[in-house]
GROMACS .gro file of C-alpha atoms in nm:
model
  213
    1MET     CA    1  -6.732  -6.790  -3.229
    2LYS     CA    2  -7.090  -6.692  -2.947
    3THR     CA    3  -6.922  -6.907  -2.756
    4LEU     CA    4  -6.555  -6.812  -2.786
    5LYS     CA    5  -6.679  -6.441  -2.725
    6ARG     CA    6  -6.897  -6.626  -2.414
    7LEU     CA    7  -6.594  -6.800  -2.305
    8LEU     CA    8  -6.372  -6.506  -2.294
    9PHE     CA    9  -6.628  -6.251  -2.107
   10PHE     CA   10  -6.633  -6.523  -1.870
   11ILE     CA   11  -6.259  -6.550  -1.762
   12ALA     CA   12  -6.178  -6.181  -1.793
   13GLY     CA   13  -6.482  -6.046  -1.573
   14VAL     CA   14  -6.414  -6.343  -1.313
   15SER     CA   15  -6.042  -6.246  -1.317
   16LEU     CA   16  -6.160  -5.938  -1.251
   17LEU     CA   17  -6.411  -5.900  -0.977
   18VAL     CA   18  -6.308  -5.788  -1.162
   19ALA     CA   19  -4.780  -4.073   0.128
   20CYS     CA   20  -4.569  -3.810   0.000
   21SER     CA   21  -4.949  -3.686  -0.093
   22LYS     CA   22  -5.220  -3.533   0.108
   23SER     CA   23  -5.457  -3.639  -0.072
   24ASP     CA   24  -5.546  -3.957  -0.288
   25GLY     CA   25  -5.830  -3.784  -0.550
   26PHE     CA   26  -5.658  -3.752  -0.927
   27PHE     CA   27  -5.959  -3.573  -1.011
   28GLY     CA   28  -5.873  -3.255  -1.308
   29HIS     CA   29  -5.519  -3.389  -1.315
   30ASP     CA   30  -5.397  -3.415  -1.720
   31SER     CA   31  -5.281  -3.770  -1.766
   32PHE     CA   32  -4.954  -3.728  -1.951
   33GLY     CA   33  -4.936  -3.324  -1.915
   34ASN     CA   34  -4.713  -3.142  -1.726
   35ASP     CA   35  -4.798  -3.336  -1.344
   36PHE     CA   36  -4.519  -3.591  -1.485
   37LYS     CA   37  -4.237  -3.299  -1.564
   38ASN     CA   38  -4.266  -3.104  -1.299
   39GLY     CA   39  -4.445  -3.306  -0.997
   40HIS     CA   40  -4.752  -3.061  -0.814
   41ASN     CA   41  -4.638  -2.748  -0.703
   42GLY     CA   42  -4.611  -2.702  -0.292
   43PRO     CA   43  -4.342  -2.760  -0.068
   44GLU     CA   44  -4.500  -3.084   0.097
   45VAL     CA   45  -4.464  -3.233  -0.286
   46ASN     CA   46  -4.101  -3.144  -0.300
   47LYS     CA   47  -4.002  -3.317   0.034
   48CYS     CA   48  -4.107  -3.634  -0.148
   49ARG     CA   49  -3.951  -3.592  -0.444
   50GLN     CA   50  -3.886  -3.929  -0.639
   51ASN     CA   51  -3.562  -4.092  -0.802
   52PHE     CA   52  -3.592  -4.321  -1.107
   53ASN     CA   53  -3.360  -4.460  -1.321
   54LYS     CA   54  -3.360  -4.677  -1.649
   55GLY     CA   55  -3.329  -5.025  -1.551
   56ASP     CA   56  -3.475  -4.979  -1.194
   57VAL     CA   57  -3.709  -5.302  -1.155
   58PHE     CA   58  -3.973  -5.361  -0.854
   59LYS     CA   59  -4.163  -5.660  -0.793
   60LEU     CA   60  -4.463  -5.575  -0.578
   61SER     CA   61  -4.736  -5.761  -0.448
   62GLY     CA   62  -5.052  -5.702  -0.320
   63LEU     CA   63  -5.429  -5.635  -0.379
   64ALA     CA   64  -5.631  -5.557  -0.729
   65LEU     CA   65  -5.894  -5.413  -0.597
   66TYR     CA   66  -6.304  -5.377  -0.721
   67ARG     CA   67  -6.597  -5.211  -0.600
   68THR     CA   68  -6.931  -5.099  -0.706
   69TRP     CA   69  -7.214  -4.887  -0.522
   70GLU     CA   70  -7.552  -4.676  -0.614
   71VAL     CA   71  -7.444  -4.315  -0.685
   72ARG     CA   72  -7.770  -4.240  -0.468
   73GLY     CA   73  -7.740  -4.390  -0.141
   74GLY     CA   74  -7.410  -4.528  -0.155
   75LYS     CA   75  -7.553  -4.941  -0.167
   76VAL     CA   76  -7.248  -5.155  -0.239
   77TRP     CA   77  -7.264  -5.429  -0.482
   78GLN     CA   78  -6.972  -5.532  -0.524
   79ASN     CA   79  -6.671  -5.547  -0.305
   80ALA     CA   80  -6.407  -5.805  -0.418
   81SER     CA   81  -6.003  -5.805  -0.388
   82ASN     CA   82  -5.765  -6.119  -0.658
   83PRO     CA   83  -5.421  -6.093  -0.469
   84CYS     CA   84  -5.161  -6.012  -0.732
   85GLU     CA   85  -4.800  -5.970  -0.820
   86VAL     CA   86  -4.653  -5.677  -1.033
   87ASN     CA   87  -4.330  -5.626  -1.217
   88LEU     CA   88  -4.266  -5.242  -1.241
   89GLU     CA   89  -3.974  -5.163  -1.476
   90PHE     CA   90  -3.863  -4.846  -1.584
   91LEU     CA   91  -3.743  -4.779  -1.889
   92ASP     CA   92  -3.643  -4.405  -1.796
   93LYS     CA   93  -3.701  -4.132  -1.526
   94HIS     CA   94  -4.048  -4.067  -1.627
   95ASN     CA   95  -4.196  -4.427  -1.816
   96PHE     CA   96  -4.286  -4.756  -1.706
   97LEU     CA   97  -4.373  -5.107  -1.789
   98PHE     CA   98  -4.657  -5.241  -1.532
   99THR     CA   99  -4.660  -5.578  -1.551
  100ILE     CA  100  -4.997  -5.745  -1.330
  101THR     CA  101  -5.082  -6.146  -1.263
  102GLU     CA  102  -5.397  -6.224  -1.077
  103THR     CA  103  -5.215  -6.475  -0.850
  104GLY     CA  104  -5.378  -6.860  -0.955
  105LYS     CA  105  -5.595  -6.718  -1.244
  106GLY     CA  106  -5.271  -6.693  -1.497
  107THR     CA  107  -5.371  -6.362  -1.627
  108TRP     CA  108  -5.211  -6.099  -1.696
  109THR     CA  109  -5.187  -5.742  -1.839
  110MET     CA  110  -4.850  -5.533  -1.928
  111SER     CA  111  -4.909  -5.144  -1.970
  112ARG     CA  112  -4.714  -4.868  -2.028
  113GLY     CA  113  -4.687  -4.529  -1.740
  114LYS     CA  114  -4.561  -4.248  -1.639
  115ILE     CA  115  -4.449  -4.101  -1.334
  116GLY     CA  116  -4.338  -3.735  -1.206
  117ASP     CA  117  -4.099  -3.627  -0.975
  118SER     CA  118  -4.393  -3.631  -0.707
  119GLY     CA  119  -4.405  -4.035  -0.719
  120MET     CA  120  -4.746  -3.927  -0.878
  121LEU     CA  121  -4.811  -4.196  -1.177
  122THR     CA  122  -5.076  -4.278  -1.410
  123PHE     CA  123  -5.112  -4.562  -1.658
  124ARG     CA  124  -5.368  -4.769  -1.883
  125PHE     CA  125  -5.470  -5.089  -1.986
  126PRO     CA  126  -5.338  -5.161  -2.340
  127THR     CA  127  -5.625  -5.146  -2.648
  128PRO     CA  128  -5.715  -5.354  -2.769
  129LEU     CA  129  -5.640  -5.597  -2.440
  130PHE     CA  130  -5.745  -5.972  -2.614
  131THR     CA  131  -5.705  -5.994  -3.018
  132LEU     CA  132  -6.022  -6.267  -3.101
  133PRO     CA  133  -5.888  -6.556  -3.379
  134ASP     CA  134  -6.064  -6.295  -3.614
  135GLY     CA  135  -5.858  -6.038  -3.588
  136THR     CA  136  -6.145  -5.835  -3.353
  137GLY     CA  137  -5.961  -5.653  -3.060
  138LEU     CA  138  -6.148  -5.687  -2.764
  139ASN     CA  139  -6.084  -5.371  -2.509
  140ILE     CA  140  -6.127  -5.368  -2.125
  141THR     CA  141  -6.407  -5.178  -2.180
  142ASP     CA  142  -6.585  -5.430  -2.415
  143ILE     CA  143  -6.528  -5.684  -2.092
  144ILE     CA  144  -6.688  -5.482  -1.877
  145SER     CA  145  -7.001  -5.390  -2.077
  146GLY     CA  146  -7.091  -5.782  -2.183
  147HIS     CA  147  -7.019  -5.922  -1.828
  148ALA     CA  148  -7.223  -5.632  -1.657
  149CYS     CA  149  -7.467  -5.583  -1.941
  150ALA     CA  150  -7.309  -5.181  -1.885
  151THR     CA  151  -7.255  -4.876  -2.046
  152LEU     CA  152  -6.982  -4.747  -1.896
  153TRP     CA  153  -6.877  -4.345  -1.872
  154GLY     CA  154  -6.643  -4.112  -1.704
  155GLU     CA  155  -6.293  -3.991  -1.563
  156GLY     CA  156  -6.144  -4.323  -1.531
  157ILE     CA  157  -6.258  -4.410  -1.928
  158ASN     CA  158  -6.009  -4.337  -2.247
  159GLU     CA  159  -6.055  -4.516  -2.580
  160GLY     CA  160  -6.159  -4.808  -2.516
  161THR     CA  161  -5.966  -4.863  -2.183
  162LEU     CA  162  -5.885  -4.792  -1.802
  163VAL     CA  163  -5.705  -4.491  -1.705
  164PHE     CA  164  -5.548  -4.534  -1.332
  165ASN     CA  165  -5.385  -4.255  -1.142
  166GLY     CA  166  -5.173  -4.319  -0.826
  167LYS     CA  167  -4.876  -4.296  -0.651
  168PHE     CA  168  -4.562  -4.494  -0.610
  169ASP     CA  169  -4.293  -4.419  -0.307
  170GLY     CA  170  -4.080  -4.697  -0.361
  171LYS     CA  171  -4.207  -4.893  -0.129
  172LYS     CA  172  -4.571  -4.894  -0.193
  173LEU     CA  173  -4.798  -4.840  -0.468
  174THR     CA  174  -5.205  -4.740  -0.512
  175ALA     CA  175  -5.388  -4.668  -0.829
  176THR     CA  176  -5.790  -4.604  -0.877
  177ALA     CA  177  -5.894  -4.629  -1.273
  178TYR     CA  178  -6.341  -4.427  -1.118
  179PHE     CA  179  -6.602  -4.459  -1.422
  180MET     CA  180  -6.951  -4.475  -1.373
  181ALA     CA  181  -7.198  -4.770  -1.502
  182LYS     CA  182  -7.564  -4.814  -1.636
  183VAL     CA  183  -7.661  -5.139  -1.601
  184ALA     CA  184  -7.928  -5.323  -1.816
  185SER     CA  185  -8.152  -5.598  -1.699
  186PRO     CA  186  -8.215  -5.865  -1.735
  187CYS     CA  187  -7.869  -6.003  -1.804
  188PRO     CA  188  -7.770  -6.345  -1.767
  189SER     CA  189  -7.376  -6.278  -1.797
  190ASN     CA  190  -7.391  -6.063  -1.487
  191ASP     CA  191  -7.263  -6.285  -1.202
  192MET     CA  192  -7.179  -6.013  -0.943
  193PHE     CA  193  -7.505  -5.876  -0.839
  194ASP     CA  194  -7.839  -5.846  -0.943
  195PRO     CA  195  -7.918  -5.598  -1.200
  196ALA     CA  196  -8.242  -5.603  -1.141
  197LEU     CA  197  -8.245  -5.482  -0.820
  198VAL     CA  198  -8.009  -5.180  -0.851
  199LYS     CA  199  -8.144  -4.820  -0.840
  200GLY     CA  200  -7.991  -4.625  -1.099
  201ASN     CA  201  -7.602  -4.517  -1.208
  202LEU     CA  202  -7.367  -4.674  -1.016
  203TRP     CA  203  -6.993  -4.567  -0.933
  204TRP     CA  204  -6.722  -4.805  -1.018
  205THR     CA  205  -6.355  -4.868  -0.949
  206PHE     CA  206  -6.076  -5.063  -1.005
  207GLY     CA  207  -5.785  -4.996  -0.829
  208TYR     CA  208  -5.444  -5.198  -0.677
  209ASN     CA  209  -5.286  -5.164  -0.315
  210LEU     CA  210  -4.917  -5.306  -0.389
  211THR     CA  211  -4.603  -5.283  -0.144
  212VAL     CA  212  -4.238  -5.406  -0.283
  213ASP     CA  213  -4.185  -5.746  -0.173
   0.00000   0.00000   0.00000
């Protein structure tokens, strides 16, 4: 079982190396609240009102982005990108399925999300992300923690999964999950960077930069 878990950590860890708004910041917004019913107030947002319907499907491609840097000093420890393909299917006006496949890796994830009339959206990785043969659920936070020997917290972490916030205007989709980490050393499973050299806490982001094919 230890071998199987280590294999799953390795596969997932490697695969995860893991303009209608004035700002790309989504700090402080209710992930599933009124933002997605009414959109944000203001003339700039209203001019960018988006209309999607049940059955609308968008094929997108681009990059899955992974960046890690020190809170103090800003030293970058990871700045990686993996090509990916996404299928965005609308279940109704405000709800969608977001299926991600990292090109050449064969790994995929299906998430449910919400989008507002303004084009602002949110989605979460499923929990559990995997289920082991013995029935144990494995969350994305378990994978990150195991791969980096890290303790995770922050606005992008909720109930063992990552919460992405972003926007979609019918042509381009961007979304990011922000969180913090404290890594332990030694950590043989961390092949991204040497945790012994890290000074203090880390900022960590998972993100997507996609365009419609």
